[in-house]
């Protein structure tokens, strides 16, 4: 893990603590204006997934919640492309690979999608933040499919989602 990802993770942990992690997804969505419901669903789902990983819920449940986040991210990415057309080629390629990513070996997900080896070049940093809304939960989905059977792997899965929560704030700013 890079120093940057550690710092991002620590910042996200602070955000989780400050945001009242005990609120349910339904409560958060009910409080959100209609236009921001997709964002509210995603954020609440990400927090719920962190909690599921921390409390060692069954791998099948973690995989299902991760798949829900991937599906939610596809909706957000579609809206993001409309607002940021520079990201169209990059994010469309990602959306097209969304169902395949969780089936790949972790090393291939890292090189191809975290590090952008399988995605077109882009020049807007907002594109990168939007991409991570899909790639991080897809990574956790892949991990859960293999079995999150060690404390190291559980910590890694948790950090994937904590990191995406930090990226989420950038996406939220770019959309509003």
Coordinates of C-alpha atoms in Angstrom, one line a residue:
X1 CA 0.0 0.0 0.0
X2 CA 1.4 3.4 -0.9
X3 CA 1.8 6.3 1.5
X4 CA -1.0 8.2 -0.3
X5 CA -3.4 5.3 0.1
X6 CA -2.6 5.1 3.8
X7 CA -3.3 8.8 4.2
X8 CA -6.5 8.6 2.2
X9 CA -7.6 5.6 4.3
X10 CA -6.9 7.5 7.5
X11 CA -8.8 10.5 6.3
X12 CA -11.7 8.3 5.3
X13 CA -11.7 6.7 8.8
X14 CA -12.1 10.1 10.3
X15 CA -15.0 10.8 7.9
X16 CA -16.7 7.6 8.8
X17 CA -16.5 8.5 12.5
X18 CA -17.8 12.0 11.9
X19 CA -20.6 10.9 9.7
X20 CA -22.5 8.7 12.1
X21 CA -21.8 5.3 10.8
X22 CA -24.9 3.8 12.6
X23 CA -27.4 5.3 10.2
X24 CA -29.1 2.7 7.9
X25 CA -29.1 3.0 4.1
X26 CA -32.9 3.7 4.1
X27 CA -32.5 6.5 6.7
X28 CA -29.8 8.2 4.6
X29 CA -31.8 7.9 1.4
X30 CA -35.0 9.2 3.0
X31 CA -33.1 12.3 4.1
X32 CA -31.5 13.0 0.7
X33 CA -33.0 15.3 -1.9
X34 CA -34.2 13.3 -5.0
X35 CA -31.4 14.5 -7.2
X36 CA -28.8 13.1 -4.9
X37 CA -30.4 9.8 -4.1
X38 CA -27.9 7.7 -6.2
X39 CA -25.1 9.4 -4.3
X40 CA -26.8 8.8 -1.0
X41 CA -27.4 5.2 -1.7
X42 CA -23.8 4.6 -2.7
X43 CA -22.4 6.4 0.3
X44 CA -24.6 4.5 2.8
X45 CA -23.9 1.2 1.0
X46 CA -20.2 1.8 1.2
X47 CA -20.4 2.5 5.0
X48 CA -22.6 -0.6 5.4
X49 CA -20.0 -2.7 3.5
X50 CA -17.2 -1.4 5.8
X51 CA -19.2 -2.5 8.8
X52 CA -20.0 -5.9 7.2
X53 CA -16.3 -6.5 6.6
X54 CA -15.3 -5.3 10.1
X55 CA -17.8 -7.7 11.7
X56 CA -16.8 -10.6 9.5
X57 CA -20.1 -11.1 7.9
X58 CA -20.3 -14.1 5.5
X59 CA -18.3 -13.8 2.2
X60 CA -21.5 -14.3 0.2
X61 CA -23.1 -11.3 1.9
X62 CA -20.0 -9.1 1.4
X63 CA -19.9 -10.2 -2.3
X64 CA -23.6 -9.3 -2.7
X65 CA -23.2 -5.8 -1.0
X66 CA -20.1 -5.2 -3.2
X67 CA -22.1 -6.1 -6.3
X68 CA -24.8 -3.7 -5.3
X69 CA -22.2 -1.0 -5.0
X70 CA -20.8 -1.8 -8.4
X71 CA -24.3 -1.5 -9.9
X72 CA -24.9 1.7 -8.0
X73 CA -21.6 3.1 -9.3
X74 CA -22.6 2.4 -12.9
X75 CA -25.6 4.7 -12.4
X76 CA -23.4 7.4 -10.9
X77 CA -20.8 7.0 -13.6
X78 CA -23.5 7.5 -16.3
X79 CA -24.5 10.7 -14.7
X80 CA -20.9 11.7 -14.3
X81 CA -20.2 11.2 -18.0
X82 CA -23.1 13.7 -18.8
X83 CA -21.6 16.3 -16.6
X84 CA -17.9 15.6 -17.5
X85 CA -17.9 14.5 -21.2
X86 CA -14.1 14.4 -21.2
X87 CA -14.4 11.3 -19.1
X88 CA -16.7 9.5 -21.6
X89 CA -14.2 7.2 -23.3
X90 CA -12.4 6.3 -20.1
X91 CA -15.5 5.7 -18.0
X92 CA -17.5 4.0 -20.7
X93 CA -14.6 1.4 -21.1
X94 CA -14.8 0.9 -17.4
X95 CA -18.6 0.5 -17.3
X96 CA -18.2 -2.1 -20.2
X97 CA -15.8 -4.1 -18.0
X98 CA -17.8 -3.8 -14.8
X99 CA -19.2 -7.3 -14.9
X100 CA -15.9 -8.9 -15.8
X101 CA -13.7 -7.1 -13.2
X102 CA -14.9 -9.0 -10.1
X103 CA -14.1 -12.3 -11.9
X104 CA -10.5 -11.5 -12.5
X105 CA -7.5 -12.3 -10.3
X106 CA -6.6 -9.5 -7.9
X107 CA -3.3 -8.8 -9.6
X108 CA -5.1 -8.3 -12.9
X109 CA -7.6 -6.0 -11.3
X110 CA -4.8 -4.0 -9.8
X111 CA -2.8 -3.6 -13.0
X112 CA -5.7 -3.3 -15.4
X113 CA -8.1 -1.1 -13.4
X114 CA -6.6 0.4 -10.3
X115 CA -3.5 1.3 -12.3
X116 CA -5.4 1.9 -15.6
X117 CA -3.5 -0.6 -17.7
X118 CA -6.7 -1.7 -19.5
X119 CA -8.3 1.8 -19.7
X120 CA -7.9 4.6 -22.2
X121 CA -5.8 7.6 -21.3
X122 CA -7.6 10.7 -19.8
X123 CA -6.6 14.1 -18.6
X124 CA -9.2 15.1 -16.0
X125 CA -8.5 13.9 -12.4
X126 CA -12.2 13.8 -11.8
X127 CA -12.4 10.8 -14.2
X128 CA -10.0 8.9 -11.9
X129 CA -12.2 9.5 -8.8
X130 CA -15.3 8.4 -10.6
X131 CA -13.6 5.2 -11.8
X132 CA -12.7 4.3 -8.2
X133 CA -16.4 4.1 -7.2
X134 CA -16.6 1.0 -9.4
X135 CA -13.1 -0.5 -9.1
X136 CA -12.8 -0.7 -5.3
X137 CA -16.1 -2.5 -4.6
X138 CA -15.4 -4.8 -7.6
X139 CA -12.1 -5.6 -6.0
X140 CA -13.8 -6.5 -2.7
X141 CA -16.4 -8.5 -4.6
X142 CA -13.5 -10.5 -6.1
X143 CA -11.9 -10.9 -2.7
X144 CA -15.1 -12.2 -1.2
X145 CA -15.6 -14.6 -4.0
X146 CA -12.2 -16.1 -3.2
X147 CA -12.9 -16.0 0.5
X148 CA -11.8 -13.4 2.9
X149 CA -10.2 -15.9 5.2
X150 CA -7.4 -14.0 6.9
X151 CA -7.1 -10.9 9.0
X152 CA -4.7 -9.4 6.4
X153 CA -7.2 -9.9 3.6
X154 CA -10.1 -8.6 5.7
X155 CA -8.1 -5.5 6.5
X156 CA -7.2 -5.1 2.8
X157 CA -10.9 -5.4 1.8
X158 CA -11.9 -2.8 4.5
X159 CA -9.2 -0.4 3.2
X160 CA -10.5 -0.8 -0.3
X161 CA -13.9 0.6 0.7
X162 CA -12.5 3.2 3.1
X163 CA -10.4 4.5 0.3
X164 CA -13.4 4.7 -2.1
X165 CA -15.3 6.7 0.5
X166 CA -12.5 9.3 0.3
X167 CA -12.8 9.3 -3.5
X168 CA -16.5 9.6 -3.2
X169 CA -16.3 13.1 -1.8
X170 CA -14.4 14.3 -4.9
X171 CA -17.1 12.7 -7.1
X172 CA -19.8 14.3 -5.1
X173 CA -18.1 17.8 -5.5
X174 CA -17.7 17.2 -9.3
X175 CA -21.4 16.3 -9.7
X176 CA -22.8 19.2 -7.6

